[in-house]
Structure formats: structure tokens, C-alpha cells
PDB file of C-alpha atoms in Angstrom:
ATOM      1  CA  MET A 188      11.507   6.765  43.647  1.00 60.00           C
ATOM      2  CA  PRO A 189      13.542   4.257  41.536  1.00 81.00           C
ATOM      3  CA  VAL A 190      11.846   2.473  38.668  1.00 91.00           C
ATOM      4  CA  LYS A 191      11.277  -1.267  38.606  1.00 95.00           C
ATOM      5  CA  PRO A 192      12.236  -2.347  35.074  1.00 96.00           C
ATOM      6  CA  LEU A 193      10.169  -5.429  34.218  1.00 98.00           C
ATOM      7  CA  LEU A 194      11.646  -7.559  31.440  1.00 97.00           C
ATOM      8  CA  ASP A 195       9.046  -8.960  29.060  1.00 96.00           C
ATOM      9  CA  THR A 196       9.457 -12.625  28.112  1.00 92.00           C
ATOM     10  CA  ASN A 197      11.213 -11.789  24.832  1.00 92.00           C
ATOM     11  CA  TYR A 198      14.045 -10.202  26.787  1.00 94.00           C
ATOM     12  CA  ILE A 199      14.942 -13.554  28.363  1.00 93.00           C
ATOM     13  CA  TYR A 200      16.240 -14.626  24.953  1.00 93.00           C
ATOM     14  CA  ALA A 201      18.167 -11.356  24.619  1.00 94.00           C
ATOM     15  CA  CYS A 202      19.786 -11.801  28.040  1.00 94.00           C
ATOM     16  CA  LEU A 203      21.057 -15.227  26.972  1.00 93.00           C
ATOM     17  CA  ASP A 204      22.627 -13.998  23.734  1.00 94.00           C
ATOM     18  CA  PRO A 205      26.070 -12.385  24.190  1.00 94.00           C
ATOM     19  CA  LYS A 206      25.840 -11.084  20.613  1.00 96.00           C
ATOM     20  CA  ASP A 207      22.505  -9.353  21.166  1.00 96.00           C
ATOM     21  CA  ARG A 208      22.459  -5.699  20.101  1.00 95.00           C
ATOM     22  CA  GLU A 209      21.685  -4.662  23.693  1.00 96.00           C
ATOM     23  CA  ALA A 210      23.898  -7.254  25.403  1.00 95.00           C
ATOM     24  CA  ALA A 211      26.153  -4.744  27.199  1.00 96.00           C
ATOM     25  CA  ASN A 212      23.266  -2.667  28.540  1.00 96.00           C
ATOM     26  CA  LEU A 213      21.338  -5.762  29.575  1.00 95.00           C
ATOM     27  CA  LYS A 214      24.345  -7.072  31.482  1.00 94.00           C
ATOM     28  CA  SER A 215      24.624  -3.714  33.264  1.00 95.00           C
ATOM     29  CA  LEU A 216      20.904  -3.649  34.000  1.00 95.00           C
ATOM     30  CA  LEU A 217      20.913  -7.178  35.450  1.00 94.00           C
ATOM     31  CA  GLY A 218      23.731  -6.126  37.751  1.00 92.00           C
ATOM     32  CA  THR A 219      21.860  -3.158  39.237  1.00 92.00           C
ATOM     33  CA  GLY A 220      19.595  -5.252  41.432  1.00 91.00           C
ATOM     34  CA  HIS A 221      16.544  -3.356  40.161  1.00 93.00           C
ATOM     35  CA  ALA A 222      15.524  -5.575  37.220  1.00 95.00           C
ATOM     36  CA  CYS A 223      12.340  -7.625  37.620  1.00 96.00           C
ATOM     37  CA  ILE A 224      10.787 -10.655  35.971  1.00 96.00           C
ATOM     38  CA  SER A 225       7.147 -11.738  36.191  1.00 97.00           C
ATOM     39  CA  ASP A 226       6.024 -15.203  37.224  1.00 96.00           C
ATOM     40  CA  VAL A 227       3.959 -14.952  34.024  1.00 97.00           C
ATOM     41  CA  SER A 228       7.162 -14.961  31.961  1.00 96.00           C
ATOM     42  CA  ILE A 229       8.840 -17.655  34.062  1.00 96.00           C
ATOM     43  CA  SER A 230       5.790 -19.873  33.687  1.00 96.00           C
ATOM     44  CA  GLU A 231       5.714 -19.252  29.937  1.00 95.00           C
ATOM     45  CA  TRP A 232       9.401 -20.152  29.708  1.00 96.00           C
ATOM     46  CA  ILE A 233       8.899 -23.448  31.557  1.00 97.00           C
ATOM     47  CA  ILE A 234       5.870 -24.336  29.439  1.00 96.00           C
ATOM     48  CA  ARG A 235       7.656 -23.536  26.178  1.00 94.00           C
ATOM     49  CA  GLN A 236      11.162 -24.868  26.868  1.00 96.00           C
ATOM     50  CA  GLY A 237      10.082 -27.688  29.196  1.00 96.00           C
ATOM     51  CA  HIS A 238       7.546 -29.270  26.862  1.00 94.00           C
ATOM     52  CA  PRO A 239       7.936 -33.087  27.006  1.00 92.00           C
ATOM     53  CA  GLN A 240       7.981 -33.471  23.204  1.00 91.00           C
ATOM     54  CA  TRP A 241       9.503 -30.325  21.713  1.00 91.00           C
ATOM     55  CA  GLY A 242      11.141 -28.563  24.644  1.00 94.00           C
ATOM     56  CA  THR A 243      14.878 -27.872  24.952  1.00 95.00           C
ATOM     57  CA  LEU A 244      16.471 -28.880  28.254  1.00 96.00           C
ATOM     58  CA  ASP A 245      19.593 -26.728  27.910  1.00 95.00           C
ATOM     59  CA  CYS A 246      17.567 -23.649  26.970  1.00 95.00           C
ATOM     60  CA  LEU A 247      15.144 -24.268  29.846  1.00 96.00           C
ATOM     61  CA  ARG A 248      17.919 -24.440  32.438  1.00 95.00           C
ATOM     62  CA  GLU A 249      19.950 -21.618  30.938  1.00 94.00           C
ATOM     63  CA  GLY A 250      17.008 -19.234  31.058  1.00 94.00           C
ATOM     64  CA  LEU A 251      15.995 -20.160  34.607  1.00 94.00           C
ATOM     65  CA  ARG A 252      19.553 -19.834  35.872  1.00 92.00           C
ATOM     66  CA  LEU A 253      19.353 -16.143  35.036  1.00 89.00           C
ATOM     67  CA  PHE A 254      17.297 -15.736  38.191  1.00 85.00           C
ATOM     68  CA  ARG A 255      19.991 -17.374  40.304  1.00 85.00           C
ATOM     69  CA  GLN A 256      22.955 -15.676  38.686  1.00 87.00           C
ATOM     70  CA  HIS A 257      21.479 -12.180  38.895  1.00 86.00           C
ATOM     71  CA  PRO A 258      19.448 -10.429  41.603  1.00 83.00           C
ATOM     72  CA  LEU A 259      16.235 -10.254  39.557  1.00 89.00           C
ATOM     73  CA  GLN A 260      13.149  -9.546  41.610  1.00 92.00           C
ATOM     74  CA  ARG A 261      10.287 -11.954  40.935  1.00 94.00           C
ATOM     75  CA  LEU A 262       6.886 -10.309  40.651  1.00 96.00           C
ATOM     76  CA  SER A 263       4.005 -12.571  41.617  1.00 95.00           C
ATOM     77  CA  SER A 264       0.894 -12.578  39.441  1.00 95.00           C
ATOM     78  CA  PRO A 265      -2.787 -13.293  40.153  1.00 93.00           C
ATOM     79  CA  TYR A 266      -2.779 -15.437  37.008  1.00 94.00           C
ATOM     80  CA  VAL A 267       0.031 -17.856  37.867  1.00 94.00           C
ATOM     81  CA  THR A 268       0.874 -19.955  40.903  1.00 93.00           C
ATOM     82  CA  LEU A 269       4.609 -20.668  40.871  1.00 94.00           C
ATOM     83  CA  THR A 270       6.532 -21.563  44.017  1.00 94.00           C
ATOM     84  CA  GLN A 271      10.261 -21.320  44.600  1.00 93.00           C
ATOM     85  CA  SER A 272      10.409 -25.111  44.865  1.00 94.00           C
ATOM     86  CA  ASP A 273       8.782 -25.328  41.403  1.00 95.00           C
ATOM     87  CA  LEU A 274      11.393 -22.974  40.021  1.00 94.00           C
ATOM     88  CA  ASP A 275      14.239 -24.882  41.685  1.00 94.00           C
ATOM     89  CA  ALA A 276      12.958 -28.197  40.351  1.00 94.00           C
ATOM     90  CA  ALA A 277      12.756 -26.871  36.803  1.00 95.00           C
ATOM     91  CA  THR A 278      16.188 -25.232  37.046  1.00 94.00           C
ATOM     92  CA  ASP A 279      17.932 -28.333  38.390  1.00 94.00           C
ATOM     93  CA  THR A 280      16.124 -30.972  36.346  1.00 95.00           C
ATOM     94  CA  GLN A 281      18.290 -33.468  34.478  1.00 94.00           C
ATOM     95  CA  CYS A 282      15.588 -34.422  31.969  1.00 95.00           C
ATOM     96  CA  LEU A 283      12.306 -32.993  30.730  1.00 96.00           C
ATOM     97  CA  ALA A 284      10.420 -36.086  31.874  1.00 96.00           C
ATOM     98  CA  ALA A 285      11.225 -35.230  35.490  1.00 96.00           C
ATOM     99  CA  ILE A 286       9.209 -32.002  35.364  1.00 96.00           C
ATOM    100  CA  GLU A 287       6.228 -33.330  33.394  1.00 96.00           C
ATOM    101  CA  PRO A 288       3.884 -32.964  36.427  1.00 96.00           C
ATOM    102  CA  LEU A 289       4.976 -29.333  36.890  1.00 97.00           C
ATOM    103  CA  HIS A 290       4.653 -28.687  33.162  1.00 97.00           C
ATOM    104  CA  ALA A 291       1.150 -30.179  33.146  1.00 97.00           C
ATOM    105  CA  SER A 292       0.095 -28.125  36.181  1.00 96.00           C
ATOM    106  CA  LEU A 293       1.370 -24.829  34.754  1.00 97.00           C
ATOM    107  CA  THR A 294      -0.165 -25.601  31.357  1.00 97.00           C
ATOM    108  CA  LYS A 295      -3.562 -26.254  32.943  1.00 97.00           C
ATOM    109  CA  GLN A 296      -3.341 -22.942  34.819  1.00 96.00           C
ATOM    110  CA  ARG A 297      -2.572 -21.110  31.600  1.00 95.00           C
ATOM    111  CA  ILE A 298      -5.329 -22.841  29.650  1.00 96.00           C
ATOM    112  CA  ASP A 299      -7.890 -21.978  32.323  1.00 96.00           C
ATOM    113  CA  MET A 300      -6.871 -18.309  32.605  1.00 96.00           C
ATOM    114  CA  GLU A 301      -6.347 -17.682  28.891  1.00 96.00           C
ATOM    115  CA  SER A 302      -9.683 -19.319  28.080  1.00 97.00           C
ATOM    116  CA  GLN A 303     -11.515 -17.074  30.533  1.00 96.00           C
ATOM    117  CA  PHE A 304     -10.086 -13.856  29.134  1.00 96.00           C
ATOM    118  CA  LEU A 305     -10.359 -14.917  25.480  1.00 96.00           C
ATOM    119  CA  ASN A 306     -13.979 -15.914  26.112  1.00 97.00           C
ATOM    120  CA  TRP A 307     -14.614 -12.448  27.579  1.00 96.00           C
ATOM    121  CA  MET A 308     -12.940 -10.752  24.603  1.00 96.00           C
ATOM    122  CA  LEU A 309     -14.948 -12.798  22.108  1.00 97.00           C
ATOM    123  CA  ASN A 310     -18.209 -11.990  23.877  1.00 97.00           C
ATOM    124  CA  VAL A 311     -17.416  -8.262  23.811  1.00 97.00           C
ATOM    125  CA  ALA A 312     -16.605  -8.465  20.114  1.00 97.00           C
ATOM    126  CA  LEU A 313     -19.765 -10.437  19.297  1.00 97.00           C
ATOM    127  CA  ALA A 314     -21.921  -8.000  21.252  1.00 97.00           C
ATOM    128  CA  ALA A 315     -20.301  -5.086  19.412  1.00 97.00           C
ATOM    129  CA  PHE A 316     -20.903  -6.655  15.988  1.00 97.00           C
ATOM    130  CA  CYS A 317     -24.530  -7.500  16.800  1.00 97.00           C
ATOM    131  CA  SER A 318     -25.142  -4.080  18.317  1.00 95.00           C
ATOM    132  CA  GLY A 319     -23.763  -2.513  15.138  1.00 96.00           C
ATOM    133  CA  ILE A 320     -26.137  -4.566  13.001  1.00 96.00           C
ATOM    134  CA  ALA A 321     -29.059  -3.512  15.197  1.00 95.00           C
ATOM    135  CA  HIS A 322     -28.048   0.152  14.864  1.00 94.00           C
ATOM    136  CA  SER A 323     -28.142  -0.196  11.084  1.00 93.00           C
ATOM    137  CA  HIS A 324     -31.867  -1.020  11.322  1.00 93.00           C
ATOM    138  CA  ALA A 325     -32.706   1.519  14.039  1.00 88.00           C
ATOM    139  CA  GLY A 326     -35.896   3.430  13.375  1.00 83.00           C
ATOM    140  CA  SER A 327     -37.320   0.833  10.987  1.00 82.00           C
ATOM    141  CA  SER A 328     -40.349   0.469  13.267  1.00 90.00           C
ATOM    142  CA  ALA A 329     -41.489   1.401  16.751  1.00 89.00           C
ATOM    143  CA  SER A 330     -41.265  -2.217  17.872  1.00 92.00           C
ATOM    144  CA  PHE A 331     -37.804  -2.893  16.438  1.00 94.00           C
ATOM    145  CA  ALA A 332     -35.675  -1.865  19.433  1.00 93.00           C
ATOM    146  CA  PRO A 333     -37.386  -4.033  22.084  1.00 94.00           C
ATOM    147  CA  GLN A 334     -37.630  -7.027  19.728  1.00 96.00           C
ATOM    148  CA  ALA A 335     -33.998  -6.665  18.690  1.00 96.00           C
ATOM    149  CA  ALA A 336     -32.831  -6.410  22.304  1.00 95.00           C
ATOM    150  CA  LYS A 337     -34.783  -9.547  23.218  1.00 96.00           C
ATOM    151  CA  PHE A 338     -33.366 -11.463  20.242  1.00 97.00           C
ATOM    152  CA  LEU A 339     -29.762 -10.421  20.897  1.00 96.00           C
ATOM    153  CA  GLU A 340     -30.025 -11.376  24.553  1.00 96.00           C
ATOM    154  CA  ALA A 341     -31.242 -14.814  23.494  1.00 97.00           C
ATOM    155  CA  LEU A 342     -28.614 -15.137  20.748  1.00 97.00           C
ATOM    156  CA  ILE A 343     -25.556 -14.281  22.815  1.00 97.00           C
ATOM    157  CA  GLY A 344     -26.824 -15.399  26.215  1.00 96.00           C
ATOM    158  CA  GLY A 345     -28.207 -18.698  24.936  1.00 96.00           C
ATOM    159  CA  ASN A 346     -24.953 -19.536  23.162  1.00 97.00           C
ATOM    160  CA  GLN A 347     -22.656 -19.009  26.155  1.00 97.00           C
ATOM    161  CA  PRO A 348     -21.953 -22.744  26.639  1.00 97.00           C
ATOM    162  CA  TYR A 349     -21.103 -23.086  22.929  1.00 97.00           C
ATOM    163  CA  ILE A 350     -18.826 -20.022  22.951  1.00 97.00           C
ATOM    164  CA  LYS A 351     -17.053 -21.025  26.163  1.00 97.00           C
ATOM    165  CA  GLN A 352     -16.519 -24.625  25.091  1.00 97.00           C
ATOM    166  CA  THR A 353     -15.252 -23.614  21.648  1.00 97.00           C
ATOM    167  CA  VAL A 354     -12.672 -21.212  23.074  1.00 97.00           C
ATOM    168  CA  GLU A 355     -11.490 -23.589  25.791  1.00 97.00           C
ATOM    169  CA  GLN A 356     -11.111 -26.507  23.379  1.00 97.00           C
ATOM    170  CA  ALA A 357      -9.168 -24.318  20.952  1.00 96.00           C
ATOM    171  CA  VAL A 358      -6.777 -23.073  23.648  1.00 96.00           C
ATOM    172  CA  ARG A 359      -6.233 -26.638  24.866  1.00 96.00           C
ATOM    173  CA  ALA A 360      -5.632 -27.884  21.314  1.00 95.00           C
ATOM    174  CA  GLY A 361      -3.180 -25.038  20.746  1.00 93.00           C
ATOM    175  CA  TYR A 362      -1.095 -26.132  23.715  1.00 93.00           C
ATOM    176  CA  ALA A 363      -1.259 -29.761  22.578  1.00 91.00           C
ATOM    177  CA  THR A 364      -0.087 -29.013  19.026  1.00 89.00           C
ATOM    178  CA  GLY A 365       1.991 -25.872  19.461  1.00 87.00           C
ATOM    179  CA  GLN A 366      -0.152 -24.144  16.793  1.00 89.00           C
ATOM    180  CA  HIS A 367      -1.886 -21.783  19.184  1.00 90.00           C
ATOM    181  CA  ASP A 368      -3.043 -18.992  16.906  1.00 88.00           C
ATOM    182  CA  LYS A 369      -3.947 -21.231  13.963  1.00 92.00           C
ATOM    183  CA  VAL A 370      -6.287 -23.399  16.038  1.00 94.00           C
ATOM    184  CA  LEU A 371      -7.713 -20.467  17.982  1.00 94.00           C
ATOM    185  CA  SER A 372      -8.287 -18.372  14.866  1.00 94.00           C
ATOM    186  CA  THR A 373     -10.211 -21.167  13.148  1.00 94.00           C
ATOM    187  CA  ALA A 374     -12.421 -21.763  16.169  1.00 95.00           C
ATOM    188  CA  ILE A 375     -13.159 -18.093  16.842  1.00 95.00           C
ATOM    189  CA  ASN A 376     -13.806 -17.411  13.165  1.00 95.00           C
ATOM    190  CA  ASP A 377     -16.421 -20.186  13.121  1.00 94.00           C
ATOM    191  CA  VAL A 378     -18.194 -18.677  16.135  1.00 96.00           C
ATOM    192  CA  ARG A 379     -18.076 -15.125  14.766  1.00 96.00           C
ATOM    193  CA  THR A 380     -19.257 -15.879  11.254  1.00 96.00           C
ATOM    194  CA  VAL A 381     -22.123 -18.127  12.372  1.00 95.00           C
ATOM    195  CA  LEU A 382     -23.492 -15.840  15.086  1.00 97.00           C
ATOM    196  CA  VAL A 383     -22.976 -12.597  13.166  1.00 97.00           C
ATOM    197  CA  THR A 384     -24.644 -14.054  10.070  1.00 96.00           C
ATOM    198  CA  LEU A 385     -27.552 -15.297  12.171  1.00 96.00           C
ATOM    199  CA  ALA A 386     -27.871 -11.851  13.770  1.00 97.00           C
ATOM    200  CA  ARG A 387     -27.907 -10.174  10.342  1.00 97.00           C
ATOM    201  CA  VAL A 388     -30.635 -12.509   9.059  1.00 97.00           C
ATOM    202  CA  GLU A 389     -32.903 -12.351  12.112  1.00 96.00           C
ATOM    203  CA  LEU A 390     -32.492  -8.635  12.809  1.00 97.00           C
ATOM    204  CA  GLY A 391     -33.235  -8.014   9.143  1.00 96.00           C
ATOM    205  CA  LYS A 392     -36.472  -9.979   9.472  1.00 95.00           C
ATOM    206  CA  ILE A 393     -37.460  -8.008  12.575  1.00 96.00           C
ATOM    207  CA  ALA A 394     -36.856  -4.823  10.575  1.00 95.00           C
ATOM    208  CA  GLY A 395     -38.854  -6.189   7.629  1.00 94.00           C
ATOM    209  CA  VAL A 396     -35.841  -6.917   5.416  1.00 93.00           C
ATOM    210  CA  ASN A 397     -35.230 -10.378   3.992  1.00 93.00           C
ATOM    211  CA  LEU A 398     -31.586 -10.880   2.984  1.00 93.00           C
ATOM    212  CA  SER A 399     -30.799 -12.585  -0.282  1.00 94.00           C
ATOM    213  CA  LEU A 400     -28.549 -15.650  -0.322  1.00 93.00           C
ATOM    214  CA  GLY A 401     -25.739 -13.542  -1.753  1.00 91.00           C
ATOM    215  CA  ASP A 402     -26.063 -10.963   1.017  1.00 93.00           C
ATOM    216  CA  ILE A 403     -26.169 -13.673   3.680  1.00 93.00           C
ATOM    217  CA  GLU A 404     -22.871 -15.012   2.357  1.00 93.00           C
ATOM    218  CA  ARG A 405     -21.222 -11.603   2.982  1.00 93.00           C
ATOM    219  CA  THR A 406     -20.196 -12.753   6.462  1.00 95.00           C
ATOM    220  CA  PHE A 407     -19.969 -16.498   6.059  1.00 90.00           C
ATOM    221  CA  ASP A 408     -16.234 -16.917   5.459  1.00 89.00           C
ATOM    222  CA  LEU A 409     -13.192 -15.191   6.898  1.00 90.00           C
ATOM    223  CA  GLU A 410     -12.338 -12.732   4.121  1.00 93.00           C
ATOM    224  CA  LYS A 411     -15.961 -11.719   3.540  1.00 94.00           C
ATOM    225  CA  PHE A 412     -16.458 -11.324   7.277  1.00 95.00           C
ATOM    226  CA  ARG A 413     -13.398  -9.069   7.513  1.00 95.00           C
ATOM    227  CA  ALA A 414     -14.601  -6.972   4.584  1.00 96.00           C
ATOM    228  CA  PHE A 415     -17.987  -6.613   6.283  1.00 96.00           C
ATOM    229  CA  VAL A 416     -16.360  -5.550   9.566  1.00 97.00           C
ATOM    230  CA  ARG A 417     -14.037  -3.028   7.896  1.00 96.00           C
ATOM    231  CA  THR A 418     -16.973  -1.423   6.117  1.00 95.00           C
ATOM    232  CA  SER A 419     -19.251  -1.429   9.155  1.00 95.00           C
ATOM    233  CA  ALA A 420     -16.532  -0.104  11.479  1.00 96.00           C
ATOM    234  CA  LYS A 421     -16.427   3.208   9.617  1.00 95.00           C
ATOM    235  CA  ASN A 422     -19.553   4.487  11.344  1.00 93.00           C
ATOM    236  CA  GLY A 423     -17.879   4.204  14.760  1.00 95.00           C
ATOM    237  CA  ASP A 424     -20.544   2.014  16.412  1.00 94.00           C
ATOM    238  CA  TYR A 425     -18.047  -0.677  17.403  1.00 96.00           C
ATOM    239  CA  LEU A 426     -15.729   1.697  19.239  1.00 94.00           C
ATOM    240  CA  ARG A 427     -18.665   3.462  20.884  1.00 94.00           C
ATOM    241  CA  PHE A 428     -19.857   0.086  22.128  1.00 95.00           C
ATOM    242  CA  LEU A 429     -16.358  -0.742  23.402  1.00 94.00           C
ATOM    243  CA  ASN A 430     -16.147   2.559  25.264  1.00 92.00           C
ATOM    244  CA  ALA A 431     -19.573   1.908  26.788  1.00 93.00           C
ATOM    245  CA  VAL A 432     -18.416  -1.486  28.056  1.00 93.00           C
ATOM    246  CA  ARG A 433     -15.263   0.087  29.472  1.00 89.00           C
ATOM    247  CA  ALA A 434     -17.348   2.737  31.289  1.00 87.00           C
ATOM    248  CA  ASP A 435     -19.818   0.152  32.595  1.00 87.00           C
ATOM    249  CA  MET A 436     -17.037  -1.946  34.115  1.00 82.00           C
ATOM    250  CA  LYS A 437     -15.968   0.962  36.346  1.00 73.00           C
ATOM    251  CA  LEU A 438     -12.447  -0.368  36.787  1.00 66.00           C
ATOM    252  CA  LYS A 439     -11.259   0.585  40.255  1.00 66.00           C
ATOM    253  CA  PRO A 440      -7.725   1.931  40.719  1.00 66.00           C
ATOM    254  CA  GLY A 441      -5.635  -0.700  42.466  1.00 67.00           C
ATOM    255  CA  SER A 442      -7.669  -3.639  41.176  1.00 75.00           C
ATOM    256  CA  LYS A 443      -5.400  -6.567  40.396  1.00 85.00           C
ATOM    257  CA  HIS A 444      -7.085  -6.788  36.978  1.00 90.00           C
ATOM    258  CA  GLU A 445      -7.189  -3.070  36.153  1.00 91.00           C
ATOM    259  CA  TYR A 446      -4.208  -2.827  33.802  1.00 94.00           C
ATOM    260  CA  THR A 447      -4.759  -6.287  32.360  1.00 95.00           C
ATOM    261  CA  LEU A 448      -8.234  -5.260  31.225  1.00 94.00           C
ATOM    262  CA  ARG A 449      -7.025  -1.870  30.014  1.00 93.00           C
ATOM    263  CA  TYR A 450      -4.561  -3.664  27.758  1.00 96.00           C
ATOM    264  CA  LEU A 451      -7.211  -6.094  26.498  1.00 96.00           C
ATOM    265  CA  PHE A 452      -9.471  -3.179  25.556  1.00 95.00           C
ATOM    266  CA  HIS A 453      -6.638  -1.980  23.311  1.00 95.00           C
ATOM    267  CA  ALA A 454      -6.229  -5.490  21.890  1.00 95.00           C
ATOM    268  CA  LEU A 455      -9.944  -5.581  21.032  1.00 96.00           C
ATOM    269  CA  SER A 456      -9.688  -2.644  18.630  1.00 94.00           C
ATOM    270  CA  SER A 457      -8.031  -4.816  15.963  1.00 94.00           C
ATOM    271  CA  PRO A 458     -10.817  -7.447  15.816  1.00 96.00           C
ATOM    272  CA  LEU A 459     -13.450  -4.697  15.926  1.00 96.00           C
ATOM    273  CA  LEU A 460     -11.967  -2.412  13.290  1.00 95.00           C
ATOM    274  CA  ALA A 461     -10.455  -4.935  10.890  1.00 95.00           C
ATOM    275  CA  GLY A 462     -12.034  -8.293  11.712  1.00 94.00           C
ATOM    276  CA  ALA A 463      -8.608  -9.507  12.852  1.00 93.00           C
ATOM    277  CA  ASN A 464      -8.331 -12.686  14.875  1.00 90.00           C
ATOM    278  CA  HIS A 465      -7.934 -12.721  18.633  1.00 89.00           C
ATOM    279  CA  LYS A 466      -4.421 -13.762  19.624  1.00 89.00           C
ATOM    280  CA  LYS A 467      -3.386 -15.976  22.519  1.00 89.00           C
ATOM    281  CA  ASN A 468      -0.375 -13.751  23.045  1.00 90.00           C
ATOM    282  CA  ASP A 469      -2.635 -10.721  23.602  1.00 94.00           C
ATOM    283  CA  VAL A 470      -3.776 -12.357  26.838  1.00 95.00           C
ATOM    284  CA  ASN A 471      -0.253 -13.324  27.884  1.00 94.00           C
ATOM    285  CA  ASP A 472       0.925  -9.755  27.229  1.00 96.00           C
ATOM    286  CA  ALA A 473      -2.027  -8.441  29.219  1.00 97.00           C
ATOM    287  CA  PHE A 474      -0.974 -10.574  32.195  1.00 97.00           C
ATOM    288  CA  VAL A 475       2.491  -8.974  32.073  1.00 97.00           C
ATOM    289  CA  VAL A 476       1.015  -5.483  31.687  1.00 97.00           C
ATOM    290  CA  GLY A 477      -1.080  -6.148  34.804  1.00 96.00           C
ATOM    291  CA  HIS A 478       2.032  -5.411  36.885  1.00 96.00           C
ATOM    292  CA  LEU A 479       1.639  -1.714  36.040  1.00 96.00           C
ATOM    293  CA  GLU A 480      -0.640  -1.542  39.073  1.00 93.00           C
ATOM    294  CA  ASP A 481       2.663  -0.922  40.879  1.00 94.00           C
ATOM    295  CA  PRO A 482       3.438   2.720  39.958  1.00 94.00           C
ATOM    296  CA  GLN A 483       7.192   2.016  39.935  1.00 95.00           C
ATOM    297  CA  VAL A 484       7.004  -0.709  37.293  1.00 97.00           C
ATOM    298  CA  VAL A 485       7.989   0.064  33.703  1.00 97.00           C
ATOM    299  CA  ILE A 486       8.007  -2.625  31.033  1.00 98.00           C
ATOM    300  CA  LEU A 487      10.881  -3.439  28.710  1.00 98.00           C
ATOM    301  CA  THR A 488       9.653  -5.229  25.599  1.00 97.00           C
ATOM    302  CA  ARG A 489      10.582  -5.749  21.974  1.00 96.00           C
ATOM    303  CA  ASP A 490       6.984  -6.443  21.002  1.00 95.00           C
ATOM    304  CA  THR A 491       5.983  -3.474  18.811  1.00 95.00           C
ATOM    305  CA  LYS A 492       2.281  -4.134  19.384  1.00 93.00           C
ATOM    306  CA  MET A 493       2.767  -3.979  23.146  1.00 96.00           C
ATOM    307  CA  GLN A 494       4.952  -0.886  22.825  1.00 97.00           C
ATOM    308  CA  SER A 495       2.219   0.854  20.854  1.00 96.00           C
ATOM    309  CA  ALA A 496      -0.482  -0.011  23.397  1.00 96.00           C
ATOM    310  CA  LEU A 497       1.695   0.995  26.347  1.00 97.00           C
ATOM    311  CA  ALA A 498       2.143   4.445  24.783  1.00 97.00           C
ATOM    312  CA  SER A 499      -1.570   5.173  25.251  1.00 95.00           C
ATOM    313  CA  PRO A 500      -2.633   7.566  28.037  1.00 94.00           C
ATOM    314  CA  ASP A 501      -4.299   4.899  30.207  1.00 92.00           C
ATOM    315  CA  LEU A 502      -1.171   2.713  30.400  1.00 96.00           C
ATOM    316  CA  ARG A 503       2.519   3.615  30.831  1.00 96.00           C
ATOM    317  CA  PRO A 504       5.172   3.876  28.087  1.00 97.00           C
ATOM    318  CA  SER A 505       7.712   1.072  27.718  1.00 97.00           C
ATOM    319  CA  MET A 506      11.412   1.805  28.223  1.00 96.00           C
ATOM    320  CA  THR A 507      14.670   0.466  26.807  1.00 96.00           C
ATOM    321  CA  PRO A 508      17.612  -0.801  28.873  1.00 96.00           C
ATOM    322  CA  THR A 509      19.424   2.428  27.962  1.00 96.00           C
ATOM    323  CA  ASP A 510      16.504   4.516  29.250  1.00 95.00           C
ATOM    324  CA  VAL A 511      16.356   2.566  32.502  1.00 96.00           C
ATOM    325  CA  LEU A 512      20.099   2.774  33.162  1.00 95.00           C
ATOM    326  CA  ALA A 513      19.926   6.532  32.638  1.00 94.00           C
ATOM    327  CA  ALA A 514      16.955   6.830  35.007  1.00 91.00           C
ATOM    328  CA  LEU A 515      18.710   4.742  37.681  1.00 89.00           C
ATOM    329  CA  ALA A 516      21.868   6.849  37.361  1.00 86.00           C
ATOM    330  CA  LYS A 517      20.023  10.060  38.279  1.00 82.00           C
ATOM    331  CA  PRO A 518      20.539  11.175  41.894  1.00 72.00           C
TER     332      PRO A 518
END
């Protein structure tokens, strides 16, 4: 059964550079008729290169013409709606202004989908942090567990509109300014530090412990929050919580979201173990990884973070153009 080599978005740039270190192998791979590209990557290319203010018309058209010049198979995605007429319009456009409606439509799709998944990731992280705090007070009294559970349900459940709106506004602002991670990191940090600090104070009170002002400030800015997370993560509660969430979701083989969520669980380990910020690109990468639901698909990427995650047992290792050409050459 031949492999379907799926080029990650970063390989579009490599395919356009005749001086790229893998140029010869990429040219050979594109000529095999087996190479694939995801609508996720095509959409990202149009959004990035076709931006009305800071896009590059020549780069937009050059990248999209790859799909006409070579027999690349397009892989549709549940996260992007992109028709052939959309692709033709973007490829043949004579000015960026002509594709502004398409650019706006694709951008809205991406904002909606990225916001949903980032909101889910943030909620998992918040629940893990708050659960860890509760575990630190476990056994303080017979009534602690039920009171803590009731408080945490109110804290996280009652703040869903605030969390959702904060994430969505940050993603939208990132697309408007081009500073995706900076805007998103600031917004998510504000949510995390406020809710985690509130959880520490109130759970402490339930356990009969009143935090001093100095101790309250341990989680009230980014660096102190990260130090708190790194220290707290050592007891393993965060990862146990993450594994419990993974088990509760009961991901079904063949689900169109199965591999996307598997990848996002890997991406969550960094915020949970080091207090790192959630990244917009984690979600975009997860959309690409979602194509692993097809057992023939292997991903070619230069993203070391993605390569590391793909090497885990519940995903599938990435390959290089050299690896793929060798696999295709086997009888």
C-alpha cells in the first residue's frame, strides 16, 4: 500500500526555493503523483500571502500554482471549506483587492475553528490547575472535597462566557494585527492568572488556610505563575488529570477529530508542565495532523515540535522527502 506524503505548510516555501537543501528530492517527490497537500495549508497560504495590507501577490500566486504545475492531491479537511473555484480565483487574481471577500471568508472560518479548539485547551488547562490546587488541600477536612467540587464547578462553569469571549477576541485581534501569539498569550495569561489565583484563595479558605498577600501574588503575573506551575507539576497531578480527560473522551477510531485531539493533548503538556503559553500554530498543526485518520498518510514537516509529537506511539512518525522516495521505490 503506497504512502500518501502530506506536505506541511512550511514545505510550500521549500518547494518554491530552487536553492533549498532538499530541492532535488522535493522536485522528484512532486513528480511522483503521490504527494498531497491539505486544504488547511492552502487556506493558511491564502490568508497569509493574500492579506489585503501585508500580503504578497507574487508569492500567493507562485505557491498556488504548485497545485496546477504538479499532480498534488488535495486533502479536504473538516475545518476548512475551500472550493476549486476559490482556489482558481486566488491563483489567477491580478490584485489582492480582488480576493478580499475570499480572504475575509477564509479568515472567519479560521477564527471560528481556532477559537473553539483554543477555548477547549484553555478550559482543560484551567481545570487541571484548579484540580491540582484542590489535591494539595485534600484531607484537610471531611467536608473539603464536596465544597471544593461545588466551588470549582461554579468557578470554571460560571466563567465560560468570559473565557470564550476572551479567546475569540484575542484570535480575531491576532489576525487583524498579524501578532497572533503576542495577543493570544496576553489574553490567556490574564485568564489563567486571575482564575488560578482566585481558586488558590477560595480553596485555601475552604481548607481553613488564609493566604497572605505575598502568597497570593505567587500566581498573579506571568513569571510567578510559571514558577508556580513548574513547582506544582512535579507531583504529577496535572498529567494525571490530562490522562483522565483523554480517557473520558473515549476517542473513537475513525472520528474526523481523533488525531487532531490526540495532537492537542500533546500540545497541552507544555502549558501544564511549564506554564507555557498556548500557541495558535498548535491548533493549525493539529488540523494538519488530523489527516492521519487515513492510514496511508505520513506527514512531511520541518517543525521540530510537530516532529517530536508525531514520534509518540498514538500518532505516526513524520518522514523526509528522501524517506518517502525510498518507500515509493520499493516494489
